[in-house]
Amino acid sequence: MRNTKKPYKRDILNQIINFFWTTVCFTPVFWFWFQEGIDNIYFYVSLGVALLFGALPGKILSKFTLSADKKVYEKYGIKFIRKFVQNGDIVNSRTNGLGAPSIKDKAKAKEYLKTLAMYERYHWICLIFFLLTTIYGFFNEHFLFGFSILAANFLYNLIPIFLQQYNKIRIKKIVD
């Protein structure tokens, strides 16, 4: 009989990590718009622009790739960051890698590249929304909110985008 305890533990750890980062980083954004009111036209303009950006074709989004060389990402500490994310090093060490996505052939690699693209697209949408919210906050002299949302944007969106780009480079080696 198969032991399902460890994969379940892996799922729980991943959800705790997701919940933590989402709560920490979305809190200033939610609080800002709660105080400004979502009847504010700029809220909808920001959301619309972010969603339009997320709807861009993959070829256009790929133009925003930091580098095609994984060493560039490693130079800026992406391996350290990888410890603290979903399916990252800490989760793998706590669950002995059990239930971790394994990529053993080109078909799995292509499938995983689609997942990475989805994650990256989600973070691009959030990045644009957070950025436009930050700009609106600064223009309206909400400096504490502006800096808080800017920091959250860096943690929750920019770093994960770089992580997805790094992972794409690694996975594409299997496909090519």
Short mmCIF file of C-alpha atoms in Angstrom, two decimals:
data_model
loop_
_atom_site.label_atom_id
_atom_site.label_comp_id
_atom_site.label_asym_id
_atom_site.label_seq_id
_atom_site.Cartn_x
_atom_site.Cartn_y
_atom_site.Cartn_z
CA MET A 1 0.00 0.00 0.00
CA ARG A 2 1.32 3.41 -0.98
CA ASN A 3 2.16 5.91 1.75
CA THR A 4 0.22 9.11 1.06
CA LYS A 5 1.32 10.87 4.23
CA LYS A 6 4.43 12.52 2.74
CA PRO A 7 2.83 13.89 -0.46
CA TYR A 8 0.03 15.26 1.75
CA LYS A 9 2.65 16.86 3.98
CA ARG A 10 4.25 18.37 0.87
CA ASP A 11 0.93 19.86 -0.23
CA ILE A 12 0.34 21.33 3.23
CA LEU A 13 3.84 22.89 3.35
CA ASN A 14 3.35 24.35 -0.13
CA GLN A 15 0.00 25.85 0.83
CA ILE A 16 1.43 27.32 4.03
CA ILE A 17 4.19 28.98 2.00
CA ASN A 18 1.67 30.28 -0.55
CA PHE A 19 -0.64 31.57 2.15
CA PHE A 20 2.21 33.29 3.98
CA TRP A 21 3.63 35.15 0.97
CA THR A 22 0.20 36.03 -0.42
CA THR A 23 -1.01 37.38 2.93
CA VAL A 24 2.15 39.37 3.63
CA CYS A 25 2.40 40.88 0.17
CA PHE A 26 -1.26 41.48 -0.67
CA THR A 27 -2.05 43.09 2.70
CA PRO A 28 -0.73 46.58 1.84
CA VAL A 29 -2.46 46.47 -1.56
CA PHE A 30 -5.80 45.41 -0.11
CA TRP A 31 -5.52 47.89 2.75
CA PHE A 32 -4.63 50.71 0.37
CA TRP A 33 -7.61 50.07 -1.92
CA PHE A 34 -9.88 49.51 1.08
CA GLN A 35 -9.02 53.02 2.25
CA GLU A 36 -9.14 54.58 -1.24
CA GLY A 37 -12.31 52.72 -2.17
CA ILE A 38 -12.72 50.37 -5.08
CA ASP A 39 -15.22 52.79 -6.58
CA ASN A 40 -12.10 54.72 -7.61
CA ILE A 41 -11.71 54.61 -11.41
CA TYR A 42 -7.94 54.22 -11.06
CA PHE A 43 -8.48 50.85 -9.34
CA TYR A 44 -10.29 49.55 -12.42
CA VAL A 45 -7.85 51.14 -14.86
CA SER A 46 -4.93 49.54 -12.98
CA LEU A 47 -6.66 46.18 -12.91
CA GLY A 48 -7.58 46.42 -16.58
CA VAL A 49 -4.07 47.38 -17.68
CA ALA A 50 -2.60 44.55 -15.60
CA LEU A 51 -5.00 42.01 -17.12
CA LEU A 52 -4.27 43.30 -20.63
CA PHE A 53 -0.55 42.95 -19.96
CA GLY A 54 -1.17 39.38 -18.79
CA ALA A 55 -3.03 38.66 -22.03
CA LEU A 56 -0.01 39.52 -24.16
CA PRO A 57 1.28 36.67 -26.31
CA GLY A 58 4.09 34.62 -24.81
CA LYS A 59 6.53 35.85 -27.46
CA ILE A 60 6.05 39.43 -26.28
CA LEU A 61 6.28 38.51 -22.59
CA SER A 62 9.50 36.62 -23.31
CA LYS A 63 11.05 39.96 -24.36
CA PHE A 64 11.02 40.85 -20.65
CA THR A 65 13.35 37.97 -19.76
CA LEU A 66 16.28 39.14 -17.66
CA SER A 67 18.78 36.76 -19.28
CA ALA A 68 19.10 33.55 -21.25
CA ASP A 69 22.02 32.53 -19.02
CA LYS A 70 21.16 30.82 -15.74
CA LYS A 71 24.43 32.05 -14.21
CA VAL A 72 23.05 35.61 -14.25
CA TYR A 73 20.16 34.52 -12.03
CA GLU A 74 22.49 32.53 -9.79
CA LYS A 75 24.75 35.58 -9.44
CA TYR A 76 21.80 37.47 -7.95
CA GLY A 77 20.94 34.73 -5.46
CA ILE A 78 18.12 32.83 -7.13
CA LYS A 79 19.29 29.57 -5.56
CA PHE A 80 18.95 31.13 -2.11
CA ILE A 81 15.46 32.41 -2.92
CA ARG A 82 14.47 28.99 -4.24
CA LYS A 83 14.59 27.72 -0.65
CA PHE A 84 11.55 29.74 0.44
CA VAL A 85 9.03 29.05 -2.32
CA GLN A 86 6.47 26.44 -3.27
CA ASN A 87 8.20 23.16 -4.19
CA GLY A 88 11.44 24.80 -3.13
CA ASP A 89 14.45 23.42 -1.32
CA ILE A 90 12.92 23.61 2.18
CA VAL A 91 9.79 21.74 1.10
CA ASN A 92 11.92 19.15 -0.70
CA SER A 93 14.18 18.65 2.33
CA ARG A 94 11.18 18.27 4.71
CA THR A 95 9.46 15.72 2.49
CA ASN A 96 12.54 14.01 1.05
CA GLY A 97 11.42 15.16 -2.39
CA LEU A 98 8.46 12.77 -2.29
CA GLY A 99 5.69 14.02 -4.50
CA ALA A 100 7.99 16.58 -6.13
CA PRO A 101 7.37 17.18 -9.79
CA SER A 102 9.91 15.08 -11.63
CA ILE A 103 10.81 15.73 -15.21
CA LYS A 104 12.21 12.65 -16.85
CA ASP A 105 11.37 13.16 -20.50
CA LYS A 106 10.64 15.82 -23.11
CA ALA A 107 6.85 15.49 -22.77
CA LYS A 108 6.98 16.20 -19.01
CA ALA A 109 9.41 19.06 -19.62
CA LYS A 110 7.08 20.66 -22.19
CA GLU A 111 4.15 20.25 -19.81
CA TYR A 112 6.10 21.84 -16.97
CA LEU A 113 7.16 24.76 -19.20
CA LYS A 114 3.44 25.53 -19.66
CA THR A 115 3.01 25.54 -15.87
CA LEU A 116 5.97 27.88 -15.48
CA ALA A 117 4.54 30.19 -18.14
CA MET A 118 1.21 30.29 -16.26
CA TYR A 119 2.95 31.14 -12.97
CA GLU A 120 5.05 33.80 -14.65
CA ARG A 121 2.01 35.34 -16.36
CA TYR A 122 0.14 35.49 -13.02
CA HIS A 123 3.06 37.32 -11.40
CA TRP A 124 3.31 39.73 -14.36
CA ILE A 125 -0.36 40.63 -13.88
CA CYS A 126 0.19 41.19 -10.16
CA LEU A 127 3.42 43.10 -10.79
CA ILE A 128 1.71 45.58 -13.11
CA PHE A 129 -1.26 46.00 -10.76
CA PHE A 130 1.01 46.50 -7.74
CA LEU A 131 3.19 48.93 -9.73
CA LEU A 132 0.24 51.04 -10.89
CA THR A 133 -1.12 51.02 -7.34
CA THR A 134 2.28 52.20 -6.08
CA ILE A 135 2.38 55.02 -8.61
CA TYR A 136 -1.14 56.10 -7.68
CA GLY A 137 -0.19 55.97 -4.00
CA PHE A 138 2.90 58.12 -4.51
CA PHE A 139 1.03 60.68 -6.64
CA ASN A 140 -1.54 60.97 -3.87
CA GLU A 141 1.14 61.31 -1.17
CA HIS A 142 0.51 57.93 0.43
CA PHE A 143 4.25 57.32 0.77
CA LEU A 144 4.09 54.60 3.41
CA PHE A 145 1.66 52.62 1.27
CA GLY A 146 3.73 53.33 -1.82
CA PHE A 147 6.93 51.99 -0.31
CA SER A 148 5.13 49.04 1.32
CA ILE A 149 3.51 48.01 -1.94
CA LEU A 150 6.78 48.51 -3.81
CA ALA A 151 8.56 46.16 -1.39
CA ALA A 152 5.71 43.65 -1.63
CA ASN A 153 5.90 43.85 -5.42
CA PHE A 154 9.59 43.04 -5.36
CA LEU A 155 9.08 40.05 -3.03
CA TYR A 156 5.85 38.65 -4.42
CA ASN A 157 6.20 39.34 -8.14
CA LEU A 158 9.61 40.36 -9.42
CA ILE A 159 11.55 37.65 -7.60
CA PRO A 160 9.10 34.88 -8.62
CA ILE A 161 9.21 36.09 -12.23
CA PHE A 162 12.99 35.75 -12.16
CA LEU A 163 12.64 32.33 -10.53
CA GLN A 164 10.28 31.15 -13.29
CA GLN A 165 12.65 32.50 -15.95
CA TYR A 166 15.53 30.67 -14.29
CA ASN A 167 13.54 27.44 -14.13
CA LYS A 168 12.58 27.79 -17.80
CA ILE A 169 16.24 27.94 -18.76
CA ARG A 170 16.94 24.79 -16.77
CA ILE A 171 13.94 22.88 -18.14
CA LYS A 172 14.52 23.94 -21.76
CA LYS A 173 17.79 22.04 -21.66
CA ILE A 174 15.74 18.84 -21.39
CA VAL A 175 13.47 19.84 -24.29
CA ASP A 176 16.38 20.88 -26.54
#
